[in-house]
CSV table of C-alpha atoms in Angstrom, one decimal:
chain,number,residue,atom,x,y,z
A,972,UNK,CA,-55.0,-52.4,64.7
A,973,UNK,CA,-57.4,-55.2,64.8
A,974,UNK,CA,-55.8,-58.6,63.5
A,975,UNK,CA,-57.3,-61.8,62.5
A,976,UNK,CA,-54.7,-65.0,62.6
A,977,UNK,CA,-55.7,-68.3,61.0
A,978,UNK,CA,-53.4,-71.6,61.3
A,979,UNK,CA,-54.1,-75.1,61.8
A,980,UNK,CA,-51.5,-75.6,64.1
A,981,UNK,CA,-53.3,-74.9,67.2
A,982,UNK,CA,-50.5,-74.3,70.0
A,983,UNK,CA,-49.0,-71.8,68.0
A,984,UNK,CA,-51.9,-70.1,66.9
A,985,UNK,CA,-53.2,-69.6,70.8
A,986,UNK,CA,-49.7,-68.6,71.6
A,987,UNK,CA,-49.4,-66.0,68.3
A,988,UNK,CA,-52.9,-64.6,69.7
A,989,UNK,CA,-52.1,-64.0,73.5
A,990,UNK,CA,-48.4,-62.5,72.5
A,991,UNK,CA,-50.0,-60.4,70.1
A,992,UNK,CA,-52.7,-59.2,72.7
A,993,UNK,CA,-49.7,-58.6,75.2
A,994,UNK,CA,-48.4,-56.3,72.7
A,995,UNK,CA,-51.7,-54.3,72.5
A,996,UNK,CA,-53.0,-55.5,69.2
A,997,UNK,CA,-56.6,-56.4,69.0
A,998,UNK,CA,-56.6,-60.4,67.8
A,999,UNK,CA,-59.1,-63.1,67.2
A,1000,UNK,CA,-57.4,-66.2,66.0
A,1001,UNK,CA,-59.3,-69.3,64.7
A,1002,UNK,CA,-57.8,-72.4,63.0
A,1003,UNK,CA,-60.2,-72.5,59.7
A,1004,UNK,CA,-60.3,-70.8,56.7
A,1005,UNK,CA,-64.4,-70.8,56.7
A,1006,UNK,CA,-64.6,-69.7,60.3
A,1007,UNK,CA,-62.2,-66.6,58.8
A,1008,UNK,CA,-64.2,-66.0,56.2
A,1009,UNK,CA,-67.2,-65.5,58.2
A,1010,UNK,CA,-65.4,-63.2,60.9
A,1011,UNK,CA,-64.3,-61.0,57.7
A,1012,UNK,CA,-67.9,-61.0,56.5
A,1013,UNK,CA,-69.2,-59.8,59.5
A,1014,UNK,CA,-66.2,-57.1,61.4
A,1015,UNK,CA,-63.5,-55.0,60.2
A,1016,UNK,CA,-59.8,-56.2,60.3
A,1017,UNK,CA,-56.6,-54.3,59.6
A,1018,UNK,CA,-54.0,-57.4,59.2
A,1019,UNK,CA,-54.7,-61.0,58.2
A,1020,UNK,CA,-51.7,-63.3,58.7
A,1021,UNK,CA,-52.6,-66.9,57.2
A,1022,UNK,CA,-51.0,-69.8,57.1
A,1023,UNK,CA,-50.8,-71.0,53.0
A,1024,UNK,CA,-51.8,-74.2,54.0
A,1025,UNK,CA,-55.0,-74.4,55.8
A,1026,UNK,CA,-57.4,-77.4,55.8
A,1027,UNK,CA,-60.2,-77.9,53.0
A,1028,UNK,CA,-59.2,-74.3,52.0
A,1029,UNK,CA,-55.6,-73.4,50.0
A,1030,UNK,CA,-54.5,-70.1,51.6
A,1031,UNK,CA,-54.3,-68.7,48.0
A,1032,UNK,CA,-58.0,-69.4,47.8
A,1033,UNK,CA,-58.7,-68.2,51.1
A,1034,UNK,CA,-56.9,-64.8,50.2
A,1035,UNK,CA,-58.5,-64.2,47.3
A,1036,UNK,CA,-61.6,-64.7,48.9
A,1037,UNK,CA,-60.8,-62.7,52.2
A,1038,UNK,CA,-60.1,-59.5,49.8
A,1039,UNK,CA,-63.4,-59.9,47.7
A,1040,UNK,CA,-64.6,-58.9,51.4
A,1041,UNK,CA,-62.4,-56.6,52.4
A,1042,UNK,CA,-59.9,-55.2,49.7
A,1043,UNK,CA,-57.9,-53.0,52.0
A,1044,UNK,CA,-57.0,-55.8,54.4
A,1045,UNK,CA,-53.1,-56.0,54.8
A,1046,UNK,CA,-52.2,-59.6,54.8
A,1047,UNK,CA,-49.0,-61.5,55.6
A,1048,UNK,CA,-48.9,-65.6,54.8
A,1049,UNK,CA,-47.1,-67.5,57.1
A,1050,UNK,CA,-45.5,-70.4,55.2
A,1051,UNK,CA,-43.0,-73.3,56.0
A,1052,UNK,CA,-42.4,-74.7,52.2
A,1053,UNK,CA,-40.0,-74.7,49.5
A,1054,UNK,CA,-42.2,-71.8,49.9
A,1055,UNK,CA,-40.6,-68.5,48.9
A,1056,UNK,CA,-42.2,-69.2,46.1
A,1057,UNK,CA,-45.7,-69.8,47.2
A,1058,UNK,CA,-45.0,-66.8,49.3
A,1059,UNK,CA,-44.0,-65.2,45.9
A,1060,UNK,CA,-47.2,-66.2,44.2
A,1061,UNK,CA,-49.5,-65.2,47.3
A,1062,UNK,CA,-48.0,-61.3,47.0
A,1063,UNK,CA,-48.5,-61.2,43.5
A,1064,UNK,CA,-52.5,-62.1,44.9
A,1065,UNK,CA,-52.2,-59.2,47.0
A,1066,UNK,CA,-50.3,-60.3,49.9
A,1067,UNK,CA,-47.9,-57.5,51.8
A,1068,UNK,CA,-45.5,-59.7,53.0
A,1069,UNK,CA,-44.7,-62.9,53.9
A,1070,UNK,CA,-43.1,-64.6,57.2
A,1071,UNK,CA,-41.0,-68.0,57.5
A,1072,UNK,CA,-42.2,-70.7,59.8
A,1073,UNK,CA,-40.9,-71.2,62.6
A,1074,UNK,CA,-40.6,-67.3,63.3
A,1075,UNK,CA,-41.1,-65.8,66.6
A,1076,UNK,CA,-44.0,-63.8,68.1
A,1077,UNK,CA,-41.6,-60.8,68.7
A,1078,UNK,CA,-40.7,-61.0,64.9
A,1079,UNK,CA,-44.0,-60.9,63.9
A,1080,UNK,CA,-44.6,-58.0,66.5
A,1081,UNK,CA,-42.3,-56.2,65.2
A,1082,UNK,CA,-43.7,-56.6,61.0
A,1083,UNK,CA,-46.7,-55.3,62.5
A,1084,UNK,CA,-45.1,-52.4,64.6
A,1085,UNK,CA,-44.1,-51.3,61.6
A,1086,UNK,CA,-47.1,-51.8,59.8
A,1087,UNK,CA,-48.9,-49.4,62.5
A,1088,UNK,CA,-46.3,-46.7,62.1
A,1089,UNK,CA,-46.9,-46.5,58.3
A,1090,UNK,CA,-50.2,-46.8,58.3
A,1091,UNK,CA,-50.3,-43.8,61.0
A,1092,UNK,CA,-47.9,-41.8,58.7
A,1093,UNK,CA,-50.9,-42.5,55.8
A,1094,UNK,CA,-53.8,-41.5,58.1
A,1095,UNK,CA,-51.6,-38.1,59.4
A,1096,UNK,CA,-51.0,-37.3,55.6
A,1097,UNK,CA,-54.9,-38.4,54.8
A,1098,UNK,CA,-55.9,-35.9,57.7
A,1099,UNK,CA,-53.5,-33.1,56.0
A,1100,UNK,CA,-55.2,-33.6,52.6
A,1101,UNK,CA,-51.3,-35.0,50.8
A,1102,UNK,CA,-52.3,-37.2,48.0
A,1103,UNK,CA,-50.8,-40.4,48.3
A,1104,UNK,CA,-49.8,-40.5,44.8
A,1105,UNK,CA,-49.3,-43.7,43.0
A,1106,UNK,CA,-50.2,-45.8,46.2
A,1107,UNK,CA,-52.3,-49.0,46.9
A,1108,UNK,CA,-53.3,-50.5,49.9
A,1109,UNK,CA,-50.5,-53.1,49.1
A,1110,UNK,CA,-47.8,-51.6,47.1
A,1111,UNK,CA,-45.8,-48.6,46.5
A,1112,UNK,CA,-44.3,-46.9,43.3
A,1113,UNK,CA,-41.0,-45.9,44.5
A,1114,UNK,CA,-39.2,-43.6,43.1
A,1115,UNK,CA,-38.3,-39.4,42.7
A,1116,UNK,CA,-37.2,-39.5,39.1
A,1117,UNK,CA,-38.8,-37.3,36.5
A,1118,UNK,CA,-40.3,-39.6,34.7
A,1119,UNK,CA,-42.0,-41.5,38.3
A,1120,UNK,CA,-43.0,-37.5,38.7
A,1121,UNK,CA,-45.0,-37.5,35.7
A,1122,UNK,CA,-46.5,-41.3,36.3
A,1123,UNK,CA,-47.9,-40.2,39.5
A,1124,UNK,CA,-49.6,-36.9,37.5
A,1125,UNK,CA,-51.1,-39.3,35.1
A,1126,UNK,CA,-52.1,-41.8,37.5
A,1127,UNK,CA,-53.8,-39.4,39.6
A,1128,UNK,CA,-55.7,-37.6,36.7
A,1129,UNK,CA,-56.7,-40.8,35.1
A,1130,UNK,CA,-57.4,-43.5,38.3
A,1131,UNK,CA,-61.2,-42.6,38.8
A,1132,UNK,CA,-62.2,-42.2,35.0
A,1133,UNK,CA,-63.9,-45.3,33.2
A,1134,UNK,CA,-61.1,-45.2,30.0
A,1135,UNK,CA,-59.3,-48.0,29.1
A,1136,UNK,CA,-55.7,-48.4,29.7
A,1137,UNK,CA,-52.7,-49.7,28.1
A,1138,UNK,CA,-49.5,-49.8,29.7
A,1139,UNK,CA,-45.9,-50.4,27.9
A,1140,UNK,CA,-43.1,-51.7,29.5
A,1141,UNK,CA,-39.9,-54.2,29.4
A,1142,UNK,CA,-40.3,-57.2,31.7
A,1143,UNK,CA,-40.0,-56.0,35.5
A,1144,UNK,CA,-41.0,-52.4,34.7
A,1145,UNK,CA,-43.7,-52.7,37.5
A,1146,UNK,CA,-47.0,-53.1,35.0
A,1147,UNK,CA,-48.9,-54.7,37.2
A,1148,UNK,CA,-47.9,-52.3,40.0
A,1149,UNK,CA,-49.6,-49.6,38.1
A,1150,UNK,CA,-52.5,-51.3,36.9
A,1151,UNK,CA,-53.1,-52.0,41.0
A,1152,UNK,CA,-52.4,-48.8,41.5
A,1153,UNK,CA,-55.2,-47.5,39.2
A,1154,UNK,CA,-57.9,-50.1,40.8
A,1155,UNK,CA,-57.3,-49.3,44.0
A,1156,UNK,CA,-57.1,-45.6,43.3
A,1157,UNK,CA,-60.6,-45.6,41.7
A,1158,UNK,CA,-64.0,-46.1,43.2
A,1159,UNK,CA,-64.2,-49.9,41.7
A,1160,UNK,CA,-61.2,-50.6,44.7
A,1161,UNK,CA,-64.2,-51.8,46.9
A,1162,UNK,CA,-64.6,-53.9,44.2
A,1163,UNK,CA,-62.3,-57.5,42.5
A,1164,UNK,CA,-59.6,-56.5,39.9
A,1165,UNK,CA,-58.9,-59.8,38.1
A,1166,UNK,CA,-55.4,-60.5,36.3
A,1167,UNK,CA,-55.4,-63.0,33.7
A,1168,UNK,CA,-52.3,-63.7,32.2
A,1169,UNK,CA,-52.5,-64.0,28.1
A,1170,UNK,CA,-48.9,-65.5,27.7
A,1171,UNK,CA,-48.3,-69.2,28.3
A,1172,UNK,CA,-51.8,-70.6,28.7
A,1173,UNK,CA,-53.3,-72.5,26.1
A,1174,UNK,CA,-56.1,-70.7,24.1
A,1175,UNK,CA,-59.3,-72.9,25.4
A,1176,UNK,CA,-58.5,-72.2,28.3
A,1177,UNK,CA,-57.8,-68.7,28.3
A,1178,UNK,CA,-61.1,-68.4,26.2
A,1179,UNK,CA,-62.7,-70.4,28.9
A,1180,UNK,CA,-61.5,-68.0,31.4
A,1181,UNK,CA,-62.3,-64.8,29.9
A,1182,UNK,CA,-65.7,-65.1,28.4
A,1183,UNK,CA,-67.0,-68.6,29.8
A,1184,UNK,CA,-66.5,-68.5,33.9
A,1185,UNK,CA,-69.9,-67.5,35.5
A,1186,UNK,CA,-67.4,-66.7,38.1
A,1187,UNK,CA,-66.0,-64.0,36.5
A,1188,UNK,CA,-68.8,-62.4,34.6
A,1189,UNK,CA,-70.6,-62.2,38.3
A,1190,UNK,CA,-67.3,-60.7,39.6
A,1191,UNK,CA,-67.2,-57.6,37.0
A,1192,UNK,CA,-70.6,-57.3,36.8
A,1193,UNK,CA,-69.9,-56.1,40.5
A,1194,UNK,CA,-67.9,-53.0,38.9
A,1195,UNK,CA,-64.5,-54.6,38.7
A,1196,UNK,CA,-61.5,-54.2,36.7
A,1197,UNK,CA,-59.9,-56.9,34.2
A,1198,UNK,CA,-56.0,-56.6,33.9
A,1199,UNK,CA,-54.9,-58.6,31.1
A,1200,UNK,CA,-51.0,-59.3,31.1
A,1201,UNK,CA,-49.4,-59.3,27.7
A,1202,UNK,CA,-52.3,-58.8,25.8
A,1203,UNK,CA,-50.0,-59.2,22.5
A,1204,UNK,CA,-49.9,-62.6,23.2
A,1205,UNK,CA,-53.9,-62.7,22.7
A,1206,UNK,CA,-54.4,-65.6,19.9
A,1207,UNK,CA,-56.4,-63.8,17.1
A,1208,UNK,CA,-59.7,-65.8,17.6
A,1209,UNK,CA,-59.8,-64.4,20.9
A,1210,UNK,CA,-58.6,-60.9,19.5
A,1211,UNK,CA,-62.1,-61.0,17.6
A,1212,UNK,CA,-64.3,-61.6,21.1
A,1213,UNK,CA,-62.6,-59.3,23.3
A,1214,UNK,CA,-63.3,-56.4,20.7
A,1215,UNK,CA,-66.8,-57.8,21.0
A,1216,UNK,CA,-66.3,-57.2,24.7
A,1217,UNK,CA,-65.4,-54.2,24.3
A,1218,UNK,CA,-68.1,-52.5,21.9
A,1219,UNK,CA,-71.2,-54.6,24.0
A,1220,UNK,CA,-69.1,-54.3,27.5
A,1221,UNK,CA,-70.1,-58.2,27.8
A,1222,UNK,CA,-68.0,-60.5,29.2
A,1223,UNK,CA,-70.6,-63.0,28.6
A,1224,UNK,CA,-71.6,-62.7,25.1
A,1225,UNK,CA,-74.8,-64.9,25.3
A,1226,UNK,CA,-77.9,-62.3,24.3
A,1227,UNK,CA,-79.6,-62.5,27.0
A,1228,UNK,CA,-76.4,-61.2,29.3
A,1229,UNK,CA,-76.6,-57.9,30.5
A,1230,UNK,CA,-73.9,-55.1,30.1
A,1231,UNK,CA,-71.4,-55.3,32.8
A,1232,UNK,CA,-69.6,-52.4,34.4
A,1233,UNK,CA,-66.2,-53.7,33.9
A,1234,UNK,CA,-62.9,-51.5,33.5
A,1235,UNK,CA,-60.2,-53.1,31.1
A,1236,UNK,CA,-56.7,-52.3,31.6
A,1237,UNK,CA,-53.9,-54.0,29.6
A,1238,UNK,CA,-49.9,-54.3,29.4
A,1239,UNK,CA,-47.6,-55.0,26.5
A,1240,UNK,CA,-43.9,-55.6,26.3
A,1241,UNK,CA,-44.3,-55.3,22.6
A,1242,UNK,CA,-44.6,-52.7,20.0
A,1243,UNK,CA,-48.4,-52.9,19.5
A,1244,UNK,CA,-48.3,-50.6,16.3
A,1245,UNK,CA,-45.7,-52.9,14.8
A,1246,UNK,CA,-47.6,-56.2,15.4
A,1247,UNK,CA,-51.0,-54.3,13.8
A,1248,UNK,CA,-48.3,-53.3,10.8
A,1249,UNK,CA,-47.1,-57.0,10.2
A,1250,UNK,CA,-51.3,-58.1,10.7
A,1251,UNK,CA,-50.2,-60.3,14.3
A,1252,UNK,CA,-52.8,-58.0,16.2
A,1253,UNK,CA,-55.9,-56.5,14.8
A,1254,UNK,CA,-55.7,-52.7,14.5
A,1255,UNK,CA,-59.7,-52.0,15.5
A,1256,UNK,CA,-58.9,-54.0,18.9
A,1257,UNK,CA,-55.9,-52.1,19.0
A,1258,UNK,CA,-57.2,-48.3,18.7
A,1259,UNK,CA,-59.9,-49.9,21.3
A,1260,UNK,CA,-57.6,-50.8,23.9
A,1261,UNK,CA,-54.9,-47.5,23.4
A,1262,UNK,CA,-57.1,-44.8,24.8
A,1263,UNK,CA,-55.2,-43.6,27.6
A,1264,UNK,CA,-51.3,-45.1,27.2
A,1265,UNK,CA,-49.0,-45.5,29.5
A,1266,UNK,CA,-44.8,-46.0,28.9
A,1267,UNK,CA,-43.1,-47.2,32.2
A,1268,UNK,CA,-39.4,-46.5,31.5
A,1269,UNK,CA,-37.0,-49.3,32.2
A,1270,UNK,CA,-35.0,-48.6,35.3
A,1271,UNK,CA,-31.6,-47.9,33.4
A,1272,UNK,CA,-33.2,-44.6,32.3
A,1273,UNK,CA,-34.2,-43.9,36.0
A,1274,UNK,CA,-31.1,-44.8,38.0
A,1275,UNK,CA,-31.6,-42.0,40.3
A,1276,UNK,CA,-34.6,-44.2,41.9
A,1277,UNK,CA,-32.2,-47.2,42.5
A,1278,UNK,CA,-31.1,-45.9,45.9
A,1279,UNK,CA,-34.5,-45.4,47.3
A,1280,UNK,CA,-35.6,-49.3,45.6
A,1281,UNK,CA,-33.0,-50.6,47.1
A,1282,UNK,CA,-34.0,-49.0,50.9
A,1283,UNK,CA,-37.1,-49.9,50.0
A,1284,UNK,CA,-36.4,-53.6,49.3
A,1285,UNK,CA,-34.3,-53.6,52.6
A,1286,UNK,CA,-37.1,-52.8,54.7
A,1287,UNK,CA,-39.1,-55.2,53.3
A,1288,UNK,CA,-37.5,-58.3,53.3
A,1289,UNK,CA,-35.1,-57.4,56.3
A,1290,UNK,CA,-38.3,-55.5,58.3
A,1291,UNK,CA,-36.8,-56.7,61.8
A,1292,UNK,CA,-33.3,-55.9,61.4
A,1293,UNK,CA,-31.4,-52.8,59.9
A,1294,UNK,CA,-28.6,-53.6,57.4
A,1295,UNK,CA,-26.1,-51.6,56.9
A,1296,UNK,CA,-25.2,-51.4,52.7
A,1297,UNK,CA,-21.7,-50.1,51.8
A,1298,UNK,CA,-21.9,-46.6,49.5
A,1299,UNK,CA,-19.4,-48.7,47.2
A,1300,UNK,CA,-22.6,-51.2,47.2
A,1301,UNK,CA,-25.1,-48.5,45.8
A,1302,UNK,CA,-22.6,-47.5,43.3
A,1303,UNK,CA,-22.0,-50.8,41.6
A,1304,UNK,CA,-25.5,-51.4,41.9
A,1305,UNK,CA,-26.8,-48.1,40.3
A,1306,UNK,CA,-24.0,-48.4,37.8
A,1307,UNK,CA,-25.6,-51.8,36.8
A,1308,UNK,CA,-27.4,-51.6,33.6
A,1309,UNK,CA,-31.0,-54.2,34.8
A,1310,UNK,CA,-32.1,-55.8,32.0
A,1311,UNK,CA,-34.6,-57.2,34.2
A,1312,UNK,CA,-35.8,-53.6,35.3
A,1313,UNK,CA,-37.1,-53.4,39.1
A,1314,UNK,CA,-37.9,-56.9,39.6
A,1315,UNK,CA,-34.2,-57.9,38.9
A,1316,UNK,CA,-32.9,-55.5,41.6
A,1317,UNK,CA,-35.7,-57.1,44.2
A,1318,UNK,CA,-34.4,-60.0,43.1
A,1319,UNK,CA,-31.2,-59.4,44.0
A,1320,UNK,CA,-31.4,-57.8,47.4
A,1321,UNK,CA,-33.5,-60.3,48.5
A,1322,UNK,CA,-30.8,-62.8,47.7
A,1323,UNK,CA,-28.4,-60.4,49.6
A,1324,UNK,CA,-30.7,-60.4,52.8
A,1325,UNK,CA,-31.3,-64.2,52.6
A,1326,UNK,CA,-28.2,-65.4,51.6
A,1327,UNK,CA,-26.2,-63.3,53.6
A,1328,UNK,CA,-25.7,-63.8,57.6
A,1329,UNK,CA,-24.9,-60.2,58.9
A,1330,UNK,CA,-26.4,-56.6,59.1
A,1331,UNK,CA,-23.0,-55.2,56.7
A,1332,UNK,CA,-23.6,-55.6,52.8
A,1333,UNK,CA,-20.4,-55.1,50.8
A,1334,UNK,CA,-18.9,-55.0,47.8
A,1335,UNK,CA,-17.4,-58.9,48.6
A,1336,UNK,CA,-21.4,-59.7,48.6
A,1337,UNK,CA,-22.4,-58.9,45.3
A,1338,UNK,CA,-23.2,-61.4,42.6
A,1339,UNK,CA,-19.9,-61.5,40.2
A,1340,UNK,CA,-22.1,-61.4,37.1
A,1341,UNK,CA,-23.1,-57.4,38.5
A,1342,UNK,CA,-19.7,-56.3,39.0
A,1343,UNK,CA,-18.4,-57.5,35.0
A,1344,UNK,CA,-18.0,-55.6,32.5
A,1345,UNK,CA,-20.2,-55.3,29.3
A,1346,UNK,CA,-21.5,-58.7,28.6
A,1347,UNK,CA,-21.1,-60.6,25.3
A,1348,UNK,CA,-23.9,-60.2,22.9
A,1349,UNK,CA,-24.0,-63.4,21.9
A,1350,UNK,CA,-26.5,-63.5,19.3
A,1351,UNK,CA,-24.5,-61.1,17.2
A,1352,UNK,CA,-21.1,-62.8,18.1
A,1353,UNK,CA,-21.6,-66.8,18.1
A,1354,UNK,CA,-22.2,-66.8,14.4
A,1355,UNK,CA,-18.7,-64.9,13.8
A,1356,UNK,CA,-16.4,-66.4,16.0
A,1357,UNK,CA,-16.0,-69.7,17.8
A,1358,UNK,CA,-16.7,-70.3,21.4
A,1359,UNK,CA,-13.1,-70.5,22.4
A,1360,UNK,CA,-12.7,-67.2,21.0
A,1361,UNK,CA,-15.6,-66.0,23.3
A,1362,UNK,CA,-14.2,-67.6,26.5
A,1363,UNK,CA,-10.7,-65.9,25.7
A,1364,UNK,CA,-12.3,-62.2,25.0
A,1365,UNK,CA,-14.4,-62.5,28.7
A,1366,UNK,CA,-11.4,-63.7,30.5
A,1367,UNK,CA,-9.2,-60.6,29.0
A,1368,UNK,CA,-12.6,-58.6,29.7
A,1369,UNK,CA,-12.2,-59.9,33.3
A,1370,UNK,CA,-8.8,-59.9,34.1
A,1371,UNK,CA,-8.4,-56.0,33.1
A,1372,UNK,CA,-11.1,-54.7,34.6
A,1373,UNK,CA,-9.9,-56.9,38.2
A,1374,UNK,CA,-6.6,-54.9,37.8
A,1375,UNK,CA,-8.0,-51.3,37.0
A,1376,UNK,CA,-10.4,-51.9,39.9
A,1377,UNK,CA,-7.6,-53.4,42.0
A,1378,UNK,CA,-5.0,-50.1,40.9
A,1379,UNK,CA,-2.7,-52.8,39.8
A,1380,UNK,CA,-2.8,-55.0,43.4
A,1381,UNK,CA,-2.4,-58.4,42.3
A,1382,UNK,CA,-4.0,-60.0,45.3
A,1383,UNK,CA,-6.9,-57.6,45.7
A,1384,UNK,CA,-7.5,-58.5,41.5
A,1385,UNK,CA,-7.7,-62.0,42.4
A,1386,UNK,CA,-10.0,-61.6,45.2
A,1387,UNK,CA,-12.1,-59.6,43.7
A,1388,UNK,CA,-13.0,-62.5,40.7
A,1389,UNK,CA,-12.4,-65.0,43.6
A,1390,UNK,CA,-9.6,-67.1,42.1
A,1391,UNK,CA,-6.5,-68.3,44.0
A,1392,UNK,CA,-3.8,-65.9,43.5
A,1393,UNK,CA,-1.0,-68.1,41.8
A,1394,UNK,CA,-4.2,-69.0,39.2
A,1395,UNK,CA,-4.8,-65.1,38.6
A,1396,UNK,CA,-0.9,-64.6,37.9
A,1397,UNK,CA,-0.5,-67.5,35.6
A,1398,UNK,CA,-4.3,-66.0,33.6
A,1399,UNK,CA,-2.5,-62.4,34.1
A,1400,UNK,CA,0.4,-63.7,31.8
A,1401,UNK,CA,-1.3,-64.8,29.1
A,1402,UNK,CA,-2.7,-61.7,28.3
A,1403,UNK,CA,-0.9,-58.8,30.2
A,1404,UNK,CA,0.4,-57.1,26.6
A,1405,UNK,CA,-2.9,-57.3,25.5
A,1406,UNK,CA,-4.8,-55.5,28.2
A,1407,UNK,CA,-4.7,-51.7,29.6
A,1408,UNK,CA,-4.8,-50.9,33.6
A,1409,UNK,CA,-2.7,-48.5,35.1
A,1410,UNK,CA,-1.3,-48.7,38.6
């Protein structure tokens, strides 16, 4: 694997690029962004690692522009910030993975062992003519369900086709995994797939963005594709130019622009057909964009997949040291209902990797507020009863389900909800006619 490494900090980038030579990797290692960008223009690389902050050049910037190069380049930011969320932000740009400064040689070594020995699984099953269903050069679609079955079928008729798509999903479903997916799947992969988020962002400049950036109209003339993230959240003015976009395949609606090659694929979280019925999206702009839909299920209807996400998320955010999860572990955790879908359970184990100081996850390690009981509804409760009320019903809610988990063990209740014993007993009292464990 050839490997380009760019830092500013010199004595560690000269001592990443001779420990990664030692250990057989091909490396060239420079301490600018521009000098990188050049290098990439002109020879092949496998891996880029990158520090995020590089001098005259933000590593976000420099990624995006490294991957308008070369789109299959595997990259991993090197960051020493507040920065798991820069780190965050850099994967959702395409990054596989990041790496906390200071970090050894060997444990980047090993992130790129492993690297190696997937990517030689991939060429093995390329030479043996497997599909590699629902895969990108950056993510994966995990999952063995029936209804993850039938995504990969659809995504592998409909990837290399010209239709628009709209995908339907809760928040966390793993929308913009897909629409990757489909880009990278397709001949435009050579080519930029641009996300703009419709949520959030005032409407100039979303308009601005969309049909007023030279940038981007030069990008998908190029035969892009244009994800647009909650496209329900599209302000109606705007509603009217995109169908314009549509019908003239214009980005840039001046006359004189030319018709772009550009694939559009979209993503709700809402009930399209109902915001058309109540006249909060336009129903021609609607039929437009629904040509080929697309229903990710949310992952309480898949819980078989759980196991294998959360293997998945082990490996990557613990990819230099096995941990061990307890069976009782998976079963809370697949028991679990995820209102926040996939990215709640990423969420999660990261925090159990990070957090936690051993290779041994247990029960003792999960989050309280996955190991409750059925939560108050509070929208359909607070009008009705008083917030004492509330705080009494949770703590019965609590206490009973401590004791039916416990078989009736005092102690083991009380450690399980983390309270001093005596305080458990005295809680216990208040309510013990009024709830039902058995010992």
């Amino acid at each position: 694997m050839k490997v380009l490494v760019v830092d500013d900090e010199k004595i560690k980038l000269i001592t990443l690029r001779d420990d990664l030579r030692e250990a057989n990797y091909d490396t060239i290692a420079v301490e600018s962004p521009a000098i990188g960008l050049q290098l990439v223009q002109n020879e092949h690389f496998d891996v880029l690692v990158t520090d995020l902050r590089l001098p005259k050049m933000h590593g976000i910037e420099f990624l995006k522009r490294v991957q308008k190069e070369q789109p299959h380049i595997i990259v991993i930011v090197m960051t020493a910030y507040a920065s798991v969320e820069t780190a965050v932000e850099a994967m959702k740009f395409g990054a596989y993975n990041y790496i906390k400064k200071p970090f050894s040689s060997e444990e980047l070594i090993q992130m790129l062992d492993k690297l190696k020995m997937l990517h030689g699984r991939d060429k093995q099953r390329s030479q043996l003519k497997i599909p590699m269903k629902g895969r990108s050069p950056y993510h994966h679609i995990i999952g063995k369900s029936q209804a993850i079955q039938d995504l990969f079928d659809l995504l592998e008729n409909i990837s290399d086709t010209q239709s628009t798509v709209l995908i339907y999903g809760e928040h966390g479903t793993g929308k913009t995994l897909v629409a990757k997916s489909i880009h990278f799947n397709s001949t435009r992969r050579l080519h930029p797939c641009r996300i703009v988020n419709c949520s959030g962002i005032h409407a100039d400049t979303l308009d601005r963005e969309l049909f007023r950036d030279k940038q981007t109209a030069g990008e998908f003339g190029r035969k892009g594709t244009l994800f647009l993230k909650d496209i329900d959240a599209l302000p109606v003015a705007l509603q009217i130019k995109f169908l314009q976009v549509l019908e003239r395949q214009q980005l840039n609606l001046s006359r004189s622009a030319q018709r772009e090659d550009v694939r559009i694929i979209a993503a709700t979280t809402k009930n399209l057909r109902t915001k058309v019925h109540n006249g909060e999206f336009r129903d021609d702009l609607f039929y437009r964009l629904n040509v080929v839909p697309i229903f990710l299920p949310p992952l309480r209807e898949r819980v078989e997949d759980i196991p294998l996400l959360i293997n998945h998320f082990l490996d990557l955010f613990s990819p230099n040291t096995p941990i061990h999860i307890a069976p009782e572990v998976v079963e809370v955790l697949t028991a679990y209902p995820w209102p926040g879908n996939v990215r709640e359970l990423e969420n999660v184990i990261e925090r159990l990797v990070t957090i936690g100081d051993k290779t041994d996850i247990t029960t003792d390690d999960i989050p309280l507020e996955l190991k409750l009981p059925a939560q108050v509804s509070l929208d359909e409760t607070l009008s009705e009863i008083s917030f004492q009320e509330i705080i009494q019903s949770t703590e019965r809610e609590l206490i009973g389900w401590a004791m039916k988990k416990a078989k009736g063990n005092k102690t083991q209740a009380a450690k399980l909800l983390k309270m001093k014993p005596s305080t458990f007993r005295d809680t216990l009292a208040k309510y013990i006619n009024q709830i039902e464990w058995q010992t």
